[in-house]
CSV table of C-alpha atoms in Angstrom, one decimal:
chain,number,residue,atom,x,y,z
A,1,MET,CA,0.0,0.0,0.0
A,2,GLY,CA,1.3,3.4,-0.9
A,3,ALA,CA,1.3,6.3,1.5
A,4,ARG,CA,-1.9,7.7,0.1
A,5,ASP,CA,-3.6,4.3,-0.4
A,6,TYR,CA,-6.1,3.2,2.3
A,7,ASP,CA,-8.5,0.3,2.9
A,8,ILE,CA,-11.2,2.8,3.7
A,9,ILE,CA,-11.6,6.5,3.1
A,10,ILE,CA,-14.4,8.3,5.0
A,11,VAL,CA,-15.5,11.7,3.7
A,12,GLY,CA,-16.8,13.8,6.6
A,13,GLY,CA,-16.0,14.0,10.3
A,14,GLY,CA,-19.5,14.3,11.9
A,15,CYS,CA,-21.1,11.6,14.0
A,16,ALA,CA,-21.7,9.3,11.0
A,17,GLY,CA,-18.1,9.5,9.8
A,18,LEU,CA,-16.6,9.2,13.3
A,19,ALA,CA,-18.7,6.1,14.2
A,20,ALA,CA,-17.7,4.5,10.9
A,21,ALA,CA,-14.1,5.2,11.6
A,22,ILE,CA,-14.2,3.7,15.0
A,23,TYR,CA,-15.5,0.4,13.4
A,24,THR,CA,-13.2,0.3,10.4
A,25,SER,CA,-10.1,1.2,12.4
A,26,ARG,CA,-10.9,-1.3,15.1
A,27,ALA,CA,-11.3,-3.9,12.3
A,28,ARG,CA,-7.7,-3.2,11.5
A,29,LEU,CA,-8.5,-1.6,8.2
A,30,ARG,CA,-6.2,1.3,7.3
A,31,THR,CA,-8.7,4.2,7.6
A,32,LEU,CA,-8.4,7.9,6.5
A,33,LEU,CA,-11.1,10.4,7.5
A,34,ILE,CA,-11.2,13.5,5.3
A,35,GLU,CA,-12.8,16.6,6.9
A,36,LYS,CA,-13.1,20.0,5.3
A,37,GLU,CA,-13.6,22.0,8.5
A,38,VAL,CA,-10.9,22.7,11.0
A,39,GLY,CA,-11.1,19.8,13.5
A,40,VAL,CA,-13.8,17.1,13.3
A,41,GLY,CA,-17.3,17.0,14.8
A,42,GLY,CA,-19.7,18.1,12.2
A,43,GLN,CA,-23.0,20.0,12.7
A,44,ILE,CA,-23.5,18.8,16.3
A,45,VAL,CA,-20.4,20.6,17.5
A,46,THR,CA,-22.4,23.8,18.0
A,47,THR,CA,-25.1,22.1,20.0
A,48,ASN,CA,-24.6,23.1,23.6
A,49,HIS,CA,-26.6,20.4,25.2
A,50,VAL,CA,-27.3,17.1,23.5
A,51,GLU,CA,-30.1,15.5,25.5
A,52,ASN,CA,-31.1,12.5,23.5
A,53,TYR,CA,-27.8,10.6,22.8
A,54,PRO,CA,-28.1,7.3,24.7
A,55,GLY,CA,-25.8,6.9,27.6
A,56,PHE,CA,-25.7,10.5,28.7
A,57,PRO,CA,-28.6,11.0,31.0
A,58,GLU,CA,-27.4,14.4,32.1
A,59,GLY,CA,-26.7,15.5,28.6
A,60,ILE,CA,-23.4,16.3,26.9
A,61,THR,CA,-22.1,19.1,24.7
A,62,GLY,CA,-21.8,18.3,21.0
A,63,TYR,CA,-18.2,19.2,21.1
A,64,ASP,CA,-17.4,16.8,24.0
A,65,LEU,CA,-19.4,14.0,22.4
A,66,THR,CA,-17.6,14.2,19.0
A,67,GLN,CA,-14.1,14.8,20.5
A,68,ALA,CA,-14.6,11.6,22.5
A,69,MET,CA,-15.6,9.8,19.3
A,70,ARG,CA,-12.5,11.2,17.6
A,71,ARG,CA,-10.2,10.0,20.4
A,72,GLN,CA,-11.9,6.6,20.3
A,73,ALA,CA,-11.2,6.3,16.5
A,74,VAL,CA,-7.6,7.6,16.8
A,75,LYS,CA,-6.9,5.0,19.5
A,76,TYR,CA,-7.6,2.3,16.9
A,77,GLY,CA,-5.5,4.0,14.2
A,78,MET,CA,-7.7,6.4,12.3
A,79,GLU,CA,-5.8,9.0,10.3
A,80,THR,CA,-7.3,12.4,9.5
A,81,LEU,CA,-6.8,14.8,6.6
A,82,ALA,CA,-8.0,18.4,6.6
A,83,ALA,CA,-9.1,18.9,3.0
A,84,GLU,CA,-12.1,19.4,0.8
A,85,VAL,CA,-13.0,16.6,-1.6
A,86,SER,CA,-13.6,17.8,-5.1
A,87,GLY,CA,-14.2,14.5,-6.9
A,88,LEU,CA,-14.6,10.8,-6.6
A,89,VAL,CA,-13.7,8.3,-9.4
A,90,PRO,CA,-15.0,4.9,-8.7
A,91,GLY,CA,-13.1,1.8,-9.8
A,92,GLU,CA,-13.5,-1.8,-9.0
A,93,PHE,CA,-10.3,-2.2,-7.0
A,94,THR,CA,-9.3,1.5,-6.5
A,95,LYS,CA,-11.6,4.4,-5.8
A,96,VAL,CA,-9.8,7.8,-6.2
A,97,LEU,CA,-10.7,10.8,-4.1
A,98,ARG,CA,-9.5,14.2,-5.5
A,99,THR,CA,-9.0,16.7,-2.7
A,100,THR,CA,-7.5,20.1,-2.1
A,101,ALA,CA,-4.6,18.1,-0.6
A,102,GLY,CA,-4.0,15.8,-3.5
A,103,GLU,CA,-5.3,12.4,-4.6
A,104,HIS,CA,-6.0,9.6,-2.2
A,105,THR,CA,-7.1,6.1,-3.0
A,106,ALA,CA,-9.1,3.3,-1.2
A,107,ARG,CA,-10.7,0.0,-1.7
A,108,ALA,CA,-14.0,1.3,-0.2
A,109,VAL,CA,-15.4,4.8,0.5
A,110,ILE,CA,-17.9,5.9,3.0
A,111,ILE,CA,-19.6,9.2,2.2
A,112,ALA,CA,-20.6,11.0,5.4
A,113,SER,CA,-20.2,14.6,4.3
A,114,GLY,CA,-23.5,15.7,5.9
A,115,ALA,CA,-25.3,18.8,5.2
A,116,ALA,CA,-24.7,22.6,5.4
A,117,HIS,CA,-27.0,25.4,6.5
A,118,GLN,CA,-29.6,26.4,4.0
A,119,HIS,CA,-29.5,30.1,3.3
A,120,LEU,CA,-32.5,32.4,3.0
A,121,GLY,CA,-31.2,33.8,-0.3
A,122,VAL,CA,-32.6,37.3,0.4
A,123,PRO,CA,-31.0,40.7,-0.1
A,124,GLY,CA,-28.7,41.6,2.8
A,125,GLU,CA,-28.1,38.0,4.0
A,126,ARG,CA,-24.6,37.6,2.5
A,127,GLU,CA,-23.5,41.2,3.1
A,128,LEU,CA,-24.5,41.1,6.8
A,129,ALA,CA,-23.2,37.6,7.6
A,130,GLY,CA,-21.1,37.9,10.8
A,131,LYS,CA,-22.6,41.4,11.3
A,132,GLY,CA,-25.9,40.2,12.8
A,133,VAL,CA,-26.8,37.4,10.4
A,134,SER,CA,-25.9,34.1,12.0
A,135,TYR,CA,-26.4,30.4,11.5
A,136,CYS,CA,-25.3,29.5,15.0
A,137,ALA,CA,-27.0,30.8,18.1
A,138,THR,CA,-24.6,29.0,20.5
A,139,CYS,CA,-21.7,30.7,18.7
A,140,ASP,CA,-23.1,34.2,18.4
A,141,GLY,CA,-26.0,34.5,20.8
A,142,PRO,CA,-24.0,36.2,23.6
A,143,PHE,CA,-23.3,39.2,21.3
A,144,PHE,CA,-27.0,40.1,21.5
A,145,ARG,CA,-27.4,40.8,25.2
A,146,GLU,CA,-30.3,43.1,26.0
A,147,GLN,CA,-31.3,43.3,22.3
A,148,ARG,CA,-34.1,42.0,20.1
A,149,VAL,CA,-33.4,39.1,17.8
A,150,ALA,CA,-35.2,36.9,15.4
A,151,VAL,CA,-34.9,33.2,14.5
A,152,VAL,CA,-36.2,32.0,11.1
A,153,GLY,CA,-37.5,28.5,11.0
A,154,GLY,CA,-39.9,26.0,12.6
A,155,GLY,CA,-37.9,22.8,13.2
A,156,ASP,CA,-36.1,21.5,16.2
A,157,ALA,CA,-33.0,23.4,15.5
A,158,ALA,CA,-34.9,26.7,15.2
A,159,VAL,CA,-36.9,26.3,18.4
A,160,THR,CA,-33.9,25.2,20.3
A,161,GLU,CA,-31.9,28.2,19.1
A,162,ALA,CA,-34.8,30.5,20.1
A,163,GLY,CA,-34.8,29.0,23.6
A,164,PHE,CA,-31.1,29.4,23.9
A,165,LEU,CA,-31.2,33.1,22.8
A,166,THR,CA,-33.6,34.0,25.6
A,167,HIS,CA,-30.6,33.8,28.0
A,168,PHE,CA,-29.3,36.9,26.3
A,169,ALA,CA,-31.8,38.7,24.2
A,170,THR,CA,-34.7,40.7,25.7
A,171,LYS,CA,-37.1,39.4,23.0
A,172,VAL,CA,-36.8,36.6,20.5
A,173,TYR,CA,-39.2,36.4,17.5
A,174,LEU,CA,-39.6,33.0,15.9
A,175,ILE,CA,-40.6,33.6,12.3
A,176,HIS,CA,-42.1,30.6,10.6
A,177,ARG,CA,-43.6,30.4,7.1
A,178,ARG,CA,-46.4,28.0,8.2
A,179,ASP,CA,-49.1,28.1,10.8
A,180,GLN,CA,-47.6,25.3,12.9
A,181,LEU,CA,-44.1,24.2,14.0
A,182,ARG,CA,-42.3,21.1,12.8
A,183,ALA,CA,-40.3,20.7,15.9
A,184,GLN,CA,-40.8,17.8,18.4
A,185,GLN,CA,-43.6,18.3,20.9
A,186,ILE,CA,-41.2,18.7,23.9
A,187,ASN,CA,-39.4,21.5,22.1
A,188,GLN,CA,-42.7,23.2,21.0
A,189,GLU,CA,-44.0,23.2,24.6
A,190,ARG,CA,-40.8,25.0,25.7
A,191,VAL,CA,-41.4,27.7,23.1
A,192,PHE,CA,-45.0,28.3,23.9
A,193,ALA,CA,-44.2,28.4,27.7
A,194,ASP,CA,-41.5,31.0,27.2
A,195,PRO,CA,-42.7,34.6,27.7
A,196,CYS,CA,-39.6,36.0,25.9
A,197,ILE,CA,-40.4,34.2,22.6
A,198,GLU,CA,-43.1,35.4,20.2
A,199,VAL,CA,-44.0,33.3,17.3
A,200,ILE,CA,-44.7,35.1,14.0
A,201,TRP,CA,-46.8,32.7,11.9
A,202,ASP,CA,-47.2,32.4,8.1
A,203,THR,CA,-44.4,34.8,7.4
A,204,LEU,CA,-41.5,35.0,5.1
A,205,VAL,CA,-38.4,37.2,5.5
A,206,THR,CA,-37.9,39.0,2.2
A,207,ALA,CA,-34.9,41.2,3.0
A,208,ILE,CA,-32.4,41.9,5.8
A,209,GLU,CA,-31.8,45.6,6.2
A,210,GLY,CA,-28.6,47.3,7.6
A,211,ASP,CA,-25.3,48.8,6.6
A,212,GLU,CA,-22.6,47.9,9.1
A,213,GLU,CA,-25.0,45.8,11.2
A,214,VAL,CA,-28.5,44.3,11.0
A,215,LYS,CA,-31.2,46.8,11.7
A,216,ALA,CA,-34.5,45.3,10.5
A,217,LEU,CA,-36.2,42.5,8.7
A,218,HIS,CA,-38.7,42.9,5.9
A,219,LEU,CA,-41.5,40.5,6.3
A,220,HIS,CA,-44.3,39.2,4.0
A,221,HIS,CA,-47.4,37.5,5.4
A,222,VAL,CA,-48.2,34.6,3.1
A,223,LYS,CA,-52.0,34.6,3.8
A,224,THR,CA,-52.8,38.4,4.0
A,225,HIS,CA,-49.9,39.4,1.7
A,226,GLU,CA,-49.2,42.3,4.2
A,227,GLU,CA,-45.7,43.7,4.2
A,228,SER,CA,-44.1,44.8,7.5
A,229,VAL,CA,-40.8,45.7,9.0
A,230,LEU,CA,-39.4,44.2,12.2
A,231,GLU,CA,-36.5,45.9,14.0
A,232,VAL,CA,-34.0,43.5,15.3
A,233,ALA,CA,-30.2,43.5,16.0
A,234,GLY,CA,-29.7,39.9,14.9
A,235,VAL,CA,-31.3,37.2,12.8
A,236,PHE,CA,-30.5,33.5,13.2
A,237,VAL,CA,-31.3,31.5,10.1
A,238,SER,CA,-32.3,27.9,10.9
A,239,ILE,CA,-34.3,26.7,7.9
A,240,GLY,CA,-32.8,23.4,7.4
A,241,PHE,CA,-29.8,22.0,5.5
A,242,ARG,CA,-28.7,21.1,2.0
A,243,PRO,CA,-26.6,18.0,1.5
A,244,ASN,CA,-22.9,18.4,0.8
A,245,SER,CA,-23.0,16.2,-2.3
A,246,GLY,CA,-21.8,18.6,-5.1
A,247,PHE,CA,-18.7,16.5,-5.8
A,248,LEU,CA,-20.9,13.4,-6.4
A,249,ARG,CA,-23.0,14.6,-9.2
A,250,GLY,CA,-22.9,12.2,-12.0
A,251,VAL,CA,-21.0,9.6,-9.9
A,252,LEU,CA,-23.8,8.3,-7.6
A,253,LYS,CA,-27.5,8.2,-7.7
A,254,LEU,CA,-28.9,11.3,-5.9
A,255,ASP,CA,-32.4,12.5,-5.3
A,256,PRO,CA,-33.4,15.9,-6.8
A,257,ASN,CA,-32.3,17.7,-3.6
A,258,GLY,CA,-28.9,16.1,-3.7
A,259,HIS,CA,-29.3,13.4,-1.1
A,260,ILE,CA,-27.6,10.0,-1.8
A,261,ILE,CA,-30.0,7.1,-2.3
A,262,THR,CA,-29.0,4.0,-0.4
A,263,ASN,CA,-30.5,0.7,0.6
A,264,GLU,CA,-31.1,-0.3,4.2
A,265,VAL,CA,-27.4,-1.4,4.6
A,266,MET,CA,-26.1,2.0,3.4
A,267,GLU,CA,-25.0,0.7,-0.1
A,268,THR,CA,-25.2,3.3,-2.9
A,269,ASP,CA,-25.7,2.2,-6.5
A,270,VAL,CA,-21.9,2.0,-7.0
A,271,PRO,CA,-20.3,-1.1,-5.4
A,272,GLY,CA,-17.8,-0.3,-2.7
A,273,ILE,CA,-19.2,3.2,-2.1
A,274,PHE,CA,-21.4,3.6,1.0
A,275,ALA,CA,-23.2,6.6,2.5
A,276,ALA,CA,-24.1,7.4,6.1
A,277,GLY,CA,-25.9,10.2,8.0
A,278,ASP,CA,-27.5,13.4,6.8
A,279,ILE,CA,-26.2,13.1,3.3
A,280,ARG,CA,-28.6,10.2,2.8
A,281,LEU,CA,-32.2,10.4,1.6
A,282,ASN,CA,-34.5,9.7,4.6
A,283,SER,CA,-31.8,10.1,7.2
A,284,GLY,CA,-33.1,10.4,10.7
A,285,ARG,CA,-31.1,13.6,11.1
A,286,GLN,CA,-30.0,12.8,14.6
A,287,ALA,CA,-26.6,12.2,16.1
A,288,ILE,CA,-27.6,8.6,17.1
A,289,THR,CA,-29.1,7.7,13.7
A,290,ALA,CA,-26.0,9.1,12.0
A,291,ALA,CA,-23.8,7.0,14.2
A,292,GLY,CA,-25.9,4.0,13.5
A,293,ASP,CA,-25.7,4.6,9.8
A,294,GLY,CA,-21.9,4.9,10.1
A,295,ALA,CA,-21.6,1.6,12.0
A,296,THR,CA,-23.8,-0.1,9.4
A,297,ALA,CA,-21.8,1.4,6.5
A,298,ALA,CA,-18.5,0.3,8.2
A,299,ILE,CA,-19.6,-3.3,8.7
A,300,MET,CA,-20.7,-3.5,5.0
A,301,ALA,CA,-17.5,-1.8,3.8
A,302,GLU,CA,-15.4,-4.2,5.9
A,303,ARG,CA,-17.2,-7.2,4.2
A,304,TYR,CA,-16.7,-5.5,0.8
A,305,VAL,CA,-12.9,-5.1,1.3
A,306,SER,CA,-12.5,-8.7,2.6
A,307,ALA,CA,-14.3,-10.0,-0.5
A,308,LEU,CA,-12.3,-7.8,-2.8
A,309,ARG,CA,-9.0,-9.0,-1.3
A,310,ALA,CA,-10.1,-12.6,-1.5
A,311,SER,CA,-10.8,-12.2,-5.2
A,312,ARG,CA,-7.4,-10.8,-6.0
A,313,PRO,CA,-4.0,-12.4,-5.9
A,314,ALA,CA,-1.7,-10.9,-3.3
A,315,THR,CA,0.8,-9.5,-5.8
A,316,LEU,CA,-1.7,-7.0,-7.0
A,317,TYR,CA,-1.6,-5.2,-3.7
A,318,ILE,CA,1.8,-3.6,-4.4
B,1,MET,CA,8.4,35.9,22.4
B,2,SER,CA,8.0,32.2,23.3
B,3,GLY,CA,6.1,31.3,20.2
B,4,SER,CA,2.8,30.9,22.0
B,5,PRO,CA,-0.2,33.3,21.5
B,6,LEU,CA,-0.1,36.6,23.3
B,7,MET,CA,-3.1,37.2,25.5
B,8,VAL,CA,-4.4,40.7,24.9
B,9,ASN,CA,-7.1,42.6,26.7
B,10,GLU,CA,-8.7,46.0,27.0
B,11,THR,CA,-5.7,47.3,29.0
B,12,ASN,CA,-2.9,46.2,26.8
B,13,PHE,CA,-4.7,46.2,23.4
B,14,GLU,CA,-3.5,49.7,22.4
B,15,ASP,CA,0.2,49.0,23.2
B,16,GLN,CA,0.3,45.4,22.0
B,17,VAL,CA,-1.9,45.6,18.8
B,18,VAL,CA,-2.7,49.2,17.7
B,19,LYS,CA,0.9,50.6,18.3
B,20,ALA,CA,2.7,47.4,17.4
B,21,ALA,CA,5.5,47.7,14.9
B,22,LYS,CA,4.9,44.2,13.5
B,23,PRO,CA,1.6,42.9,12.1
B,24,VAL,CA,-0.7,41.3,14.7
B,25,MET,CA,-3.3,38.6,14.2
B,26,VAL,CA,-6.0,38.7,16.8
B,27,ASP,CA,-8.2,35.7,17.4
B,28,PHE,CA,-11.5,36.9,19.1
B,29,TRP,CA,-12.8,34.0,21.1
B,30,ALA,CA,-14.9,32.9,24.1
B,31,ALA,CA,-15.0,29.8,26.3
B,32,TRP,CA,-18.6,28.9,25.2
B,33,CYS,CA,-17.8,28.9,21.5
B,34,ALA,CA,-17.2,25.4,20.2
B,35,PRO,CA,-15.8,26.4,16.8
B,36,CYS,CA,-13.3,28.6,18.8
B,37,ARG,CA,-12.1,25.5,20.5
B,38,MET,CA,-11.5,23.9,17.1
B,39,VAL,CA,-9.5,26.9,15.9
B,40,ALA,CA,-7.4,27.2,19.1
B,41,PRO,CA,-4.8,24.5,18.1
B,42,VAL,CA,-4.4,26.2,14.7
B,43,VAL,CA,-3.8,29.6,16.3
B,44,GLU,CA,-1.1,28.1,18.6
B,45,LYS,CA,0.6,26.4,15.6
B,46,LEU,CA,0.6,29.7,13.7
B,47,ALA,CA,2.0,31.6,16.7
B,48,LYS,CA,5.1,29.3,16.6
B,49,GLU,CA,5.4,29.3,12.8
B,50,PHE,CA,5.2,33.1,12.4
B,51,ASP,CA,7.2,33.9,15.7
B,52,GLY,CA,9.3,37.0,15.2
B,53,ARG,CA,7.4,38.1,12.0
B,54,ILE,CA,3.8,38.4,13.1
B,55,THR,CA,2.4,38.5,16.6
B,56,VAL,CA,-0.4,36.0,17.1
B,57,ALA,CA,-2.7,37.1,19.9
B,58,LYS,CA,-6.0,36.0,21.5
B,59,LEU,CA,-8.7,38.2,22.9
B,60,ASN,CA,-11.5,36.9,25.1
B,61,VAL,CA,-14.6,38.7,24.0
B,62,ASP,CA,-16.5,38.0,27.2
B,63,GLU,CA,-13.9,39.6,29.4
B,64,ASN,CA,-13.2,42.4,26.9
B,65,PRO,CA,-16.5,43.4,25.3
B,66,LYS,CA,-15.4,46.9,24.6
B,67,VAL,CA,-12.6,45.8,22.2
B,68,ALA,CA,-15.0,43.3,20.5
B,69,ALA,CA,-17.6,46.0,20.1
B,70,ARG,CA,-15.1,48.5,18.7
B,71,TYR,CA,-14.3,46.2,15.9
B,72,GLY,CA,-18.0,45.2,15.3
B,73,ILE,CA,-17.5,41.6,16.3
B,74,ARG,CA,-20.9,39.8,16.1
B,75,SER,CA,-19.8,36.3,15.4
B,76,ILE,CA,-16.9,34.2,16.7
B,77,PRO,CA,-14.3,33.0,16.0
B,78,THR,CA,-13.3,36.1,14.1
B,79,VAL,CA,-9.7,36.7,13.2
B,80,ILE,CA,-8.5,40.2,12.4
B,81,ILE,CA,-5.0,40.9,11.1
B,82,PHE,CA,-3.7,44.4,12.0
B,83,LYS,CA,-0.9,46.2,10.2
B,84,GLY,CA,0.1,49.7,11.3
B,85,GLY,CA,-2.6,49.5,13.9
B,86,LYS,CA,-5.4,49.1,11.4
B,87,PRO,CA,-7.4,46.0,10.4
B,88,VAL,CA,-6.2,44.9,7.0
B,89,ASP,CA,-7.9,41.5,6.8
B,90,GLN,CA,-10.7,39.7,8.6
B,91,VAL,CA,-11.9,36.1,8.7
B,92,VAL,CA,-15.2,35.2,10.2
B,93,GLY,CA,-15.7,31.5,11.2
B,94,ALA,CA,-13.5,28.5,11.7
B,95,ARG,CA,-11.3,27.9,8.7
B,96,LEU,CA,-8.5,25.5,7.8
B,97,GLU,CA,-5.0,26.3,8.8
B,98,GLY,CA,-3.9,26.9,5.2
B,99,GLU,CA,-6.3,29.7,4.7
B,100,PHE,CA,-5.0,31.6,7.8
B,101,ARG,CA,-1.4,30.9,6.7
B,102,SER,CA,-1.9,32.3,3.2
B,103,ARG,CA,-3.7,35.4,4.5
B,104,LEU,CA,-0.8,36.0,7.0
B,105,ASN,CA,1.7,35.6,4.2
B,106,THR,CA,-0.2,38.1,2.0
B,107,VAL,CA,-0.1,40.6,4.8
B,108,LEU,CA,3.6,40.0,5.3
B,109,ALA,CA,4.3,40.5,1.5
B,110,SER,CA,2.2,43.7,1.3
């Protein structure tokens, strides 16, 4: 095996990728995990309090949970590479990953590149990013002490962010485009019980106003078609995620939104390429389901590599 | 100059950053910010690498809100590179080591 040739390459260092790496490293497969962000952990890193990961009855921070997973995988030999993957060339024996740090090859590949924050795509959003437009309440919330802020969205992430922001902001508006929330019941109950949170129903944000910092949001009511302006110092966008699968177009079967289509054992339509976590169509979108996907993908990848080795004479390994 | 990041605060910011002869990279961070924890090892590595050429500093925004407010910090980690006392480059969010390195080299070359 060359220096850049591995048994398994895992793309993405969130819960799915790390769980897969624990399994493949422990199975004595030479494993490389490629992560484009600085450090591993994925989306859950910015969650302050993970309440539903089994085994942690008092809760745990997303950072601590994923760093523990990382240590566990490193203990069994996982190697990591900080780079962005730009392409994947499947081959029967060798799959080639093109990255910003050169080409790396493997017998099997597990795609666990997850999802990135969906943007609103309205005027002012890009210009004011980091100046009041944020995609992470636990990162930026404390800058809005004694100010009014808005959260856009209606899912679990949005309502959790709204609750977190009440520790700092005097008022939190939760702006949702429908007339009911998508969030789990327990999270909804917290929102409705919190006097600091006001839900603005059936409303879209059409523009974010401000020069050096966010000053106001322009709103559109989807039923009455009324336009209004809401003065806030910050807006937290939490309207879901889009899969990080741009580098897979034309390589694997994707759904129209870019999710990888797998069967129940995480196999894609290309032999030797597996997918796990939020990148998958119908993912549970939870840390625990991602970890479960990762473990399943790892077990199947291990079988694939064993079968591939058995089918080839040893001389071909050089 | 031991090659580790210099801790700056409201009291010494003027002397250590604004009036500094060499360029200074300031990492604005806080203990509650997980992405800041991810960037911390990179900042330490850059402090060693650029020792003697660029001062690499860290400023805790919780303990020094006035400095953070002066530079309009609303999101962390934010890294600002100062030259001649003025911000010449700014990076919001956790980035890979290589990006910080190339921006520091650009400032050195300018």
